[in-house]
Short mmCIF file of C-alpha atoms in Angstrom, two decimals:
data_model
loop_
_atom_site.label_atom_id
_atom_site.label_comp_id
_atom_site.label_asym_id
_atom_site.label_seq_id
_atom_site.Cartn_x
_atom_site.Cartn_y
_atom_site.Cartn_z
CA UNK A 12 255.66 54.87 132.25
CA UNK A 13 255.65 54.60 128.35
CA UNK A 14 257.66 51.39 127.03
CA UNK A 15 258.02 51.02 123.57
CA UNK A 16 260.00 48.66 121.51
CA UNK A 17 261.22 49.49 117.90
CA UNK A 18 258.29 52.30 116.57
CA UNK A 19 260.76 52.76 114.03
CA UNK A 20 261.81 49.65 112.15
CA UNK A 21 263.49 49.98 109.31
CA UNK A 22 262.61 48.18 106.47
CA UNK A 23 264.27 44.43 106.07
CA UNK A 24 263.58 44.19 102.53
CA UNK A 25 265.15 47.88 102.66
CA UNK A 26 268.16 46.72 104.19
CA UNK A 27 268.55 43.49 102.39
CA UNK A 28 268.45 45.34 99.20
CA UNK A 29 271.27 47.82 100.59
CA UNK A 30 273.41 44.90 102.03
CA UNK A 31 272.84 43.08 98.19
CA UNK A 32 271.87 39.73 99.10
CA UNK A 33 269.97 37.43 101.75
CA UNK A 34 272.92 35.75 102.64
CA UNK A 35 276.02 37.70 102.63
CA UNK A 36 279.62 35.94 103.77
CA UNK A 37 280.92 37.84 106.89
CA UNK A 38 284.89 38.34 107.88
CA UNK A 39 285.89 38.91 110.95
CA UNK A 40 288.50 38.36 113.38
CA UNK A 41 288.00 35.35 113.93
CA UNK A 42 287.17 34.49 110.27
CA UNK A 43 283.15 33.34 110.88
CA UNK A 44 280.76 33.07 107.75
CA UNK A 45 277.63 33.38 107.06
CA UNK A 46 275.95 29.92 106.97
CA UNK A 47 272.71 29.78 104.16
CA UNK A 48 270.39 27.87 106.40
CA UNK A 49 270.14 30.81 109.35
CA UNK A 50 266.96 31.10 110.31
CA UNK A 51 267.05 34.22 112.84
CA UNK A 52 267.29 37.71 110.86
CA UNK A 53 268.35 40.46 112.37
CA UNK A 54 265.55 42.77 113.80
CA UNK A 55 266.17 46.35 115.36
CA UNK A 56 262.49 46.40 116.85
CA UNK A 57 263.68 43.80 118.48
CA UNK A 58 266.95 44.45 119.76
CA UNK A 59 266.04 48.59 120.62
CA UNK A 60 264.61 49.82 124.08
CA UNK A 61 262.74 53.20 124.19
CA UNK A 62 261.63 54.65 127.66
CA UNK A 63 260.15 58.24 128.00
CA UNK A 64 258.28 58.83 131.75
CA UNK A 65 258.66 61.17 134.70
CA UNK A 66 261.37 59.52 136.06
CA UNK A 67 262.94 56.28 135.00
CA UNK A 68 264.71 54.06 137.14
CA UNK A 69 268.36 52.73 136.61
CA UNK A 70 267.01 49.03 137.49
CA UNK A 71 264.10 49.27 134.75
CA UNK A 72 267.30 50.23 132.34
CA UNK A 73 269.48 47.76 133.73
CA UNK A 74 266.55 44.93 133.09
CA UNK A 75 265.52 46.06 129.95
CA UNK A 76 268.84 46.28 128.58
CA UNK A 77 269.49 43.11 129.87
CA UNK A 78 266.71 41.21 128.47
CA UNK A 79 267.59 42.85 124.38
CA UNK A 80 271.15 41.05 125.32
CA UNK A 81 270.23 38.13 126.36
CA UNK A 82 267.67 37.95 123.25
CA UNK A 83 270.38 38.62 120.60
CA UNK A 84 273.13 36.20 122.22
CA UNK A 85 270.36 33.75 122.15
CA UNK A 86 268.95 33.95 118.89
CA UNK A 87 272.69 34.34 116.85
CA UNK A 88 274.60 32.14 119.08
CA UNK A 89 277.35 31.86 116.26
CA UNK A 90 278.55 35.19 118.12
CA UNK A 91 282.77 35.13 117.97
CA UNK A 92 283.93 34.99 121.26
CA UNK A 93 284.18 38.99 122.39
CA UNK A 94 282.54 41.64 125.12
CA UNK A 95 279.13 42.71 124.76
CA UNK A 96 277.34 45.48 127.35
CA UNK A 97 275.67 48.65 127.68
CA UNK A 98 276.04 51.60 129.85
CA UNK A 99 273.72 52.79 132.50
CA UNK A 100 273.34 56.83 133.49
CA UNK A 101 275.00 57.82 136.69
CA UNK A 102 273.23 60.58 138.28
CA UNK A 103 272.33 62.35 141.51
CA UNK A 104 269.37 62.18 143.91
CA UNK A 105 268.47 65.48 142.62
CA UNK A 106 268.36 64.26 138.96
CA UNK A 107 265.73 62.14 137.37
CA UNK A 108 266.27 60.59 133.71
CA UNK A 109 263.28 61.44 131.53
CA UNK A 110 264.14 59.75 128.27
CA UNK A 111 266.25 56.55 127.47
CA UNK A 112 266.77 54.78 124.34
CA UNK A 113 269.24 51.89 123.13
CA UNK A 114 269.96 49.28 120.88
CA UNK A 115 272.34 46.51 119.95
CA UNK A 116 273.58 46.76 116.57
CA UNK A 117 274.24 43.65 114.08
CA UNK A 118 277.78 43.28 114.73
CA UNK A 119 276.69 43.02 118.58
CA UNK A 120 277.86 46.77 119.26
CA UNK A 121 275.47 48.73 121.35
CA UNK A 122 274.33 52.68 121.67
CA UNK A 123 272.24 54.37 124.26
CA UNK A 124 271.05 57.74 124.80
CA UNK A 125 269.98 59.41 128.02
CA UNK A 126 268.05 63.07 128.90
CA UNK A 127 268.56 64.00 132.34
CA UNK A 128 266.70 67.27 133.97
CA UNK A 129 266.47 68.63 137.72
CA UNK A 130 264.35 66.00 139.71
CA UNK A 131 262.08 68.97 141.05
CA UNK A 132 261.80 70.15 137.66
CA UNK A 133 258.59 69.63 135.42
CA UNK A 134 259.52 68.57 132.38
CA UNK A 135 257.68 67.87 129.01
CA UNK A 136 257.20 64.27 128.12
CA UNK A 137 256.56 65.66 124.68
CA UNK A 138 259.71 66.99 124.84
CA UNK A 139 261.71 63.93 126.10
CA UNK A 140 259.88 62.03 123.70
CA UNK A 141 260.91 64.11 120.52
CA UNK A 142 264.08 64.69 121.89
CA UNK A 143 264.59 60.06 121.51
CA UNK A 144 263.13 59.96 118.60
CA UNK A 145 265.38 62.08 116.91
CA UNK A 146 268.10 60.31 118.05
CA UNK A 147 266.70 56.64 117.29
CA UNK A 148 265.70 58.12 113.72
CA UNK A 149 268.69 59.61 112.93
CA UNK A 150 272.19 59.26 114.21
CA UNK A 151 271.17 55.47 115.76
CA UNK A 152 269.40 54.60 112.12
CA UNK A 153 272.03 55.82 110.33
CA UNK A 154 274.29 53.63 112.73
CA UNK A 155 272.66 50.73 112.43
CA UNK A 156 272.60 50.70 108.51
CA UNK A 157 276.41 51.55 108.79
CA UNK A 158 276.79 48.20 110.99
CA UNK A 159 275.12 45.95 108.27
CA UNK A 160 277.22 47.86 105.66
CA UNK A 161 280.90 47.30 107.54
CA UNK A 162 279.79 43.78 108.35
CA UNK A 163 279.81 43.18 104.12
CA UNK A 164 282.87 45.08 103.72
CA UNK A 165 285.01 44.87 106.21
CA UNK A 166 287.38 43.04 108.10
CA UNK A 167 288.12 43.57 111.82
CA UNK A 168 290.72 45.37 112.48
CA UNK A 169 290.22 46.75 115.94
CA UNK A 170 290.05 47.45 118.91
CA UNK A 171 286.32 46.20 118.75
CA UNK A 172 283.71 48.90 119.98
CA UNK A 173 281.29 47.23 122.89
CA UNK A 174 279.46 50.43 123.78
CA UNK A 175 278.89 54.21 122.68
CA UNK A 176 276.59 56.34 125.56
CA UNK A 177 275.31 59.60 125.06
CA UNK A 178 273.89 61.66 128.37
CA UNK A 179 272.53 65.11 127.81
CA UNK A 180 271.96 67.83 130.56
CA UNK A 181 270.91 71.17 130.35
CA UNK A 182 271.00 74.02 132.45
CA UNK A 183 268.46 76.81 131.25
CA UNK A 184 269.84 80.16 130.61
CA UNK A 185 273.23 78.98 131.55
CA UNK A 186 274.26 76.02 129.52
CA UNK A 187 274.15 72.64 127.75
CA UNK A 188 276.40 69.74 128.50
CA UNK A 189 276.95 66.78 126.85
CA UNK A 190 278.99 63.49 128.06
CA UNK A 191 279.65 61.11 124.90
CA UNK A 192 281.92 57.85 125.86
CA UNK A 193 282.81 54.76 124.37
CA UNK A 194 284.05 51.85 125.56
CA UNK A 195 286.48 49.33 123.70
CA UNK A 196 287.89 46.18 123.57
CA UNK A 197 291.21 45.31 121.69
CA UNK A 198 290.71 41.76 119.61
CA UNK A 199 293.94 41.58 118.59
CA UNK A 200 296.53 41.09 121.21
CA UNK A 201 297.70 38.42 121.52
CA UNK A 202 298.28 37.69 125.84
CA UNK A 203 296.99 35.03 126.75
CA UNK A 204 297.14 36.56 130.44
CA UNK A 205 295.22 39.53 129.99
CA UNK A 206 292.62 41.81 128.30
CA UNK A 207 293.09 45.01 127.38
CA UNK A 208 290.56 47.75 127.25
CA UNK A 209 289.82 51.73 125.91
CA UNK A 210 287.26 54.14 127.26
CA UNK A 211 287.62 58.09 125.22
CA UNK A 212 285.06 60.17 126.20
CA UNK A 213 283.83 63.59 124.91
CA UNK A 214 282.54 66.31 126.98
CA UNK A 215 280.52 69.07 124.85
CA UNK A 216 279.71 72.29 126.50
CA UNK A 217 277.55 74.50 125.04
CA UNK A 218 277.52 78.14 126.82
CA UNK A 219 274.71 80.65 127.41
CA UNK A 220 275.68 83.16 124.96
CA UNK A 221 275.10 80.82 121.86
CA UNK A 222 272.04 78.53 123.47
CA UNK A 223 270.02 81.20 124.25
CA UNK A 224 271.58 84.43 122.57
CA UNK A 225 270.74 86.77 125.42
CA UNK A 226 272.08 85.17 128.61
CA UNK A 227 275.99 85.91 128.36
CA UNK A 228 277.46 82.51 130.21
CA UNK A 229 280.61 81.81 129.35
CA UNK A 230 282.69 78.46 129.60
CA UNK A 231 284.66 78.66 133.15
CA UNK A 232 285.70 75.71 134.17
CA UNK A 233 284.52 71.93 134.29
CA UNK A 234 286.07 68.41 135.17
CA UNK A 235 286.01 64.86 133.70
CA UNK A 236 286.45 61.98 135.46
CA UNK A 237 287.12 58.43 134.37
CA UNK A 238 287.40 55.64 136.89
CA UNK A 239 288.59 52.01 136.24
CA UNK A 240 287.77 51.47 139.90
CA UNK A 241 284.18 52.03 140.15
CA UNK A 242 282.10 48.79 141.00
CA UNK A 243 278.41 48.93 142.09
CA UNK A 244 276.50 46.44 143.96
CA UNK A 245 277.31 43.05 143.03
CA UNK A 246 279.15 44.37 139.70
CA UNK A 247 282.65 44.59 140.33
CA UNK A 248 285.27 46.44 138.25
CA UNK A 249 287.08 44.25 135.82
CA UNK A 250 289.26 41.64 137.93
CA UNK A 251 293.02 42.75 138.90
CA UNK A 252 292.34 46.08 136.76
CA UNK A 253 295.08 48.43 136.68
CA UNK A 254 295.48 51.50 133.99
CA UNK A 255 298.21 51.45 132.08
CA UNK A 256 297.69 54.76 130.35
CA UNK A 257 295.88 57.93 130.08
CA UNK A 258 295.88 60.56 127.73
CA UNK A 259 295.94 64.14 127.42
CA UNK A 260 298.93 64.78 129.74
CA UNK A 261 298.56 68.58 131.66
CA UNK A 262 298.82 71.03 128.58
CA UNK A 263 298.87 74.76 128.77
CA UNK A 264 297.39 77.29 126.00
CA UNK A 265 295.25 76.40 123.18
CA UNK A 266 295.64 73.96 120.58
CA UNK A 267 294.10 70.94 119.03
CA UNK A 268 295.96 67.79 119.39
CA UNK A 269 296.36 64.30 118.19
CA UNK A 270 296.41 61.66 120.78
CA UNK A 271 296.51 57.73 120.78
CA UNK A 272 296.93 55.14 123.60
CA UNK A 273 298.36 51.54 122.32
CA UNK A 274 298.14 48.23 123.77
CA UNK A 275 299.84 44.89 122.23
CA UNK A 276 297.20 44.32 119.37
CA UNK A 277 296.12 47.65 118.10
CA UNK A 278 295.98 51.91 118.65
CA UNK A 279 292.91 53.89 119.04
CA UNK A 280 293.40 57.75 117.58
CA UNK A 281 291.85 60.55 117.49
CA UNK A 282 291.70 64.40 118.51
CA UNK A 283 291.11 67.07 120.93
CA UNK A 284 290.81 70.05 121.75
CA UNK A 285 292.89 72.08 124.73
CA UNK A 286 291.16 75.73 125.99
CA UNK A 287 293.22 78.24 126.23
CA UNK A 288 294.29 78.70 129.79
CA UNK A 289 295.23 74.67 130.35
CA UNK A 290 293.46 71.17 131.26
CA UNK A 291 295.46 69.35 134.17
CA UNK A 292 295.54 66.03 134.57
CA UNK A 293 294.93 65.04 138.39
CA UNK A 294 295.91 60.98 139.43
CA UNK A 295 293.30 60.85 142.45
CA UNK A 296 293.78 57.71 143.87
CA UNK A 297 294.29 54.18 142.70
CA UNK A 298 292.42 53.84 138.73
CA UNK A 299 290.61 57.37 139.00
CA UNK A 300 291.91 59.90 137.19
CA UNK A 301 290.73 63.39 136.04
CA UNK A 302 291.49 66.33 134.28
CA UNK A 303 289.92 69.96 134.67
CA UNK A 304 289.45 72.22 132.02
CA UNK A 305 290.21 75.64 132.63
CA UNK A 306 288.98 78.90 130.00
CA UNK A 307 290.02 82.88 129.96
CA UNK A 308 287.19 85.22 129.66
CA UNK A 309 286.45 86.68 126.60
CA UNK A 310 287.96 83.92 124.29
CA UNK A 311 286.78 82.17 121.46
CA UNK A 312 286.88 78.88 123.48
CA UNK A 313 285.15 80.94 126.28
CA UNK A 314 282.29 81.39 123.86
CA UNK A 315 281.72 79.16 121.75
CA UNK A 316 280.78 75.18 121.97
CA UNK A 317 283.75 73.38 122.83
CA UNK A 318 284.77 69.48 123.12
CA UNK A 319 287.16 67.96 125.01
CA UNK A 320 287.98 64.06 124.90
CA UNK A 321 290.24 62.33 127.20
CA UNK A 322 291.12 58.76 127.16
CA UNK A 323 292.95 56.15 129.34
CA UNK A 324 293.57 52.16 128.59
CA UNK A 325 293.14 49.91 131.24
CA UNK A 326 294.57 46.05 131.60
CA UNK A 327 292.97 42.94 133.25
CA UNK A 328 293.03 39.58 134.39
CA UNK A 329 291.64 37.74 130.78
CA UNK A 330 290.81 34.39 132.14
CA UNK A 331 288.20 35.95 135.00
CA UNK A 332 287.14 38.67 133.17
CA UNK A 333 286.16 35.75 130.64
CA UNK A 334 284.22 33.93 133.52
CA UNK A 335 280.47 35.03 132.09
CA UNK A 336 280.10 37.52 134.68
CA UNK A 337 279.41 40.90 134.22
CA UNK A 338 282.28 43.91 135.33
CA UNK A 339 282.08 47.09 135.15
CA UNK A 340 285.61 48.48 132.45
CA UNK A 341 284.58 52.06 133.93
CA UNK A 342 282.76 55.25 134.72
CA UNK A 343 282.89 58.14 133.01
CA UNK A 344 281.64 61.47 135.30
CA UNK A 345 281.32 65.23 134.23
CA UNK A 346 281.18 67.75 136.64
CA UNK A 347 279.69 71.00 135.49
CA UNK A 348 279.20 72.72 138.73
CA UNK A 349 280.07 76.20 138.54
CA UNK A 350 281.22 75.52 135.38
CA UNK A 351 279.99 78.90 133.85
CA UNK A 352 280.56 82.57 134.09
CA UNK A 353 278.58 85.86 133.67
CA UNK A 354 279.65 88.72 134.52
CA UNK A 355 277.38 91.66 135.80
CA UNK A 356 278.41 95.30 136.83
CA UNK A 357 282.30 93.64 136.76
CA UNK A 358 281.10 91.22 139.29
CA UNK A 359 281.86 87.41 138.02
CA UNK A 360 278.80 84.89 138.71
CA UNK A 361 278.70 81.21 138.39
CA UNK A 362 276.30 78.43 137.64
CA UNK A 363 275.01 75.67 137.69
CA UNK A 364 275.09 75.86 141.90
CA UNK A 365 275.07 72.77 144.03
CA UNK A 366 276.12 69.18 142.70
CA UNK A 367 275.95 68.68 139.07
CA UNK A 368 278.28 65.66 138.47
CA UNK A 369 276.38 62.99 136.39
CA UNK A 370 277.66 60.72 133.66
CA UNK A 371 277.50 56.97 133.14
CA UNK A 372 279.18 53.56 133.35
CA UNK A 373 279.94 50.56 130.88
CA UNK A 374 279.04 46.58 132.43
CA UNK A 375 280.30 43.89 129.78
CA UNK A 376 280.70 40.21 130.07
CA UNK A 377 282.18 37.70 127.39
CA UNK A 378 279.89 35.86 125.20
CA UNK A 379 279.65 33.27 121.97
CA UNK A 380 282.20 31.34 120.25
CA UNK A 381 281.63 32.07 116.77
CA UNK A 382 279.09 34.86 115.30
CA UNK A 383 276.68 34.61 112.54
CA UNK A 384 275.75 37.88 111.38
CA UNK A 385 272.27 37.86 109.18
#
């Protein structure tokens, strides 16, 4: 097993000359400021985790993550009172994570990445390698410059991001899948009684006939999952959790909507798409929820890449959930089996076989009492 720590540190005198000045005054919520005589500057080498190896284990994530958190609530303990976490990968015995990277941002945000493949399968550490750097030198980079840019700018105006986790799959010949979630918390309301939480998650598929261009797959069918339920171990879900609202609703034919779910402080927007045969929404049992996607042959959404992002807000006990613990707001599961189509000689085929449901959950606990952000 390859550990590496920050290979790819930006510049400080780079980003002090984009942010303008050493010591820059800071709005937020909970109106902190920059105070001149902060010693600790912010460090991504320091506050990134990069794993690439045969097989990592969710307990060598869980500690590693662990140990950047602990480091950065240490070393800028003038964090405003709010969530922090991360999100581990959720996977089956018969799936082995080959590639893991993550980071907490300057405004105590955090992003991880995960590459997943077929435990039996031999895969290229090269690969898995090039496939985390690319991430952590682009989309994470550019992240983490936009962080030190907002925190100059901008005010906060909610609901306050904790965690963004991207898990990549892919089925050769067939398909690609993608599960991208993040996890919120609203820092505005205003109950004293409870906290109120988002988790919106985006499920890419990718068919055979654009990955490869001569293996005809099709997008069938698939299923998301997102459970405010789900504790592990000794973390529990958030204490006296109950979901107060999910969104999309069952919709039939294609379109692309605009959806929102709103607590007491703030709304968190955005869009999705809807194939063209329908996505039903399923209440399983107590917090769990789904909703399956469902395509026609021969479509354009059949065809072609296509994203769809469901949401739900969930409400808990604040004064426990504030305890110092860590809970677990939710997991988020895709399940691609069978999710594809080919047809040969009229005959309809399917793939991936077996169990292919995999995804991730986020664990948060509340931190600081004031934030000094360097």
């Amino acid at each position: 097993m390859k550990t590496k720590k920050g290979m790819w540190a930006l510049s400080l005198l780079f980003v002090l000359a984009l942010i303008g000045t050493m010591f820059v005054p800071v709005v937020s919520a909970e109106n902190n400021t920059l105070q001149p005589d902060q010693e600790n500057q912010y460090n991504e080498e320091k506050y990134t985790v990069r794993l690439v190896g045969s097989g990592i284990s969710q307990d060598q994530i869980d500690a590693q993550d662990q140990e950047v958190l602990n480091s950065f609530e240490k070393e800028f303990k003038s964090l405003p009172s709010q969530y922090i976490g991360f999100a581990e990968p959720d996977i089956s015995k018969d799936e082995k994570i080959v590639g893991y990277a993550f980071r907490v941002l300057p405004s105590g945000e955090s992003l991880s990445y995960a590459e997943v493949v077929p435990s039996n399968e031999t895969y290229s550490s090269k690969k898995a390698s090039t496939n985390i750097d690319n991430w952590i030198n682009g989309p994470l980079n550019v992240k983490t410059l936009e962080s030190f840019k907002e925190l100059k700018t901008s005010s906060s105006s909610g609901p306050h991001q904790i965690h963004t986790s991207r898990i990549s799959r892919n089925y050769p010949g067939v398909g690609n899948a993608q599960l991208i979630s993040s996890w919120y918390w609203d820092n505005l309301e205003t109950n004293s009684d409870q906290d109120y939480f988002f988790t919106k998650t985006i499920l890419r598929t990718d068919p055979g006939i654009i990955v490869s261009g001569y293996e005809p797959y099709k997008n069938f069918q698939f299923n998301v999952e997102i459970n405010s339920d789900y504790s592990l171990g000794s973390y529990q879900h958030l204490p006296s959790v109950f979901v107060s609202q999910n969104n999309p609703q069952t919709t039939t034919g294609y379109t692309n909507m605009g959806l929102s779910l709103n607590s007491g402080g703030c709304s968190l927007e955005w869009t999705t798409e809807i194939p063209d045969r329908c996505v039903e929404f399923n209440h399983l049992s107590g917090n769990k929820f789904s909703w399956d996607e469902e395509f026609r042959s021969g479509t354009d959404c059949a065809e072609h890449s296509f994203e769809f992002s469901p949401g739900q807000e969930s409400v808990c006990s604040q004064a426990p959930a504030r305890d110092g613990n860590t809970y677990i707001i939710s997991r988020v599961k895709a399940d691609v089996s069978n999710g594809w189509t080919i047809f040969k000689n009229g005959v309809p085929g399917y793939a991936p076989s077996g169990t292919n449901a995999w995804g991730h959950y986020c664990k948060v606990r509340w931190t600081g009492n004031g934030y000094v952000h360097v």
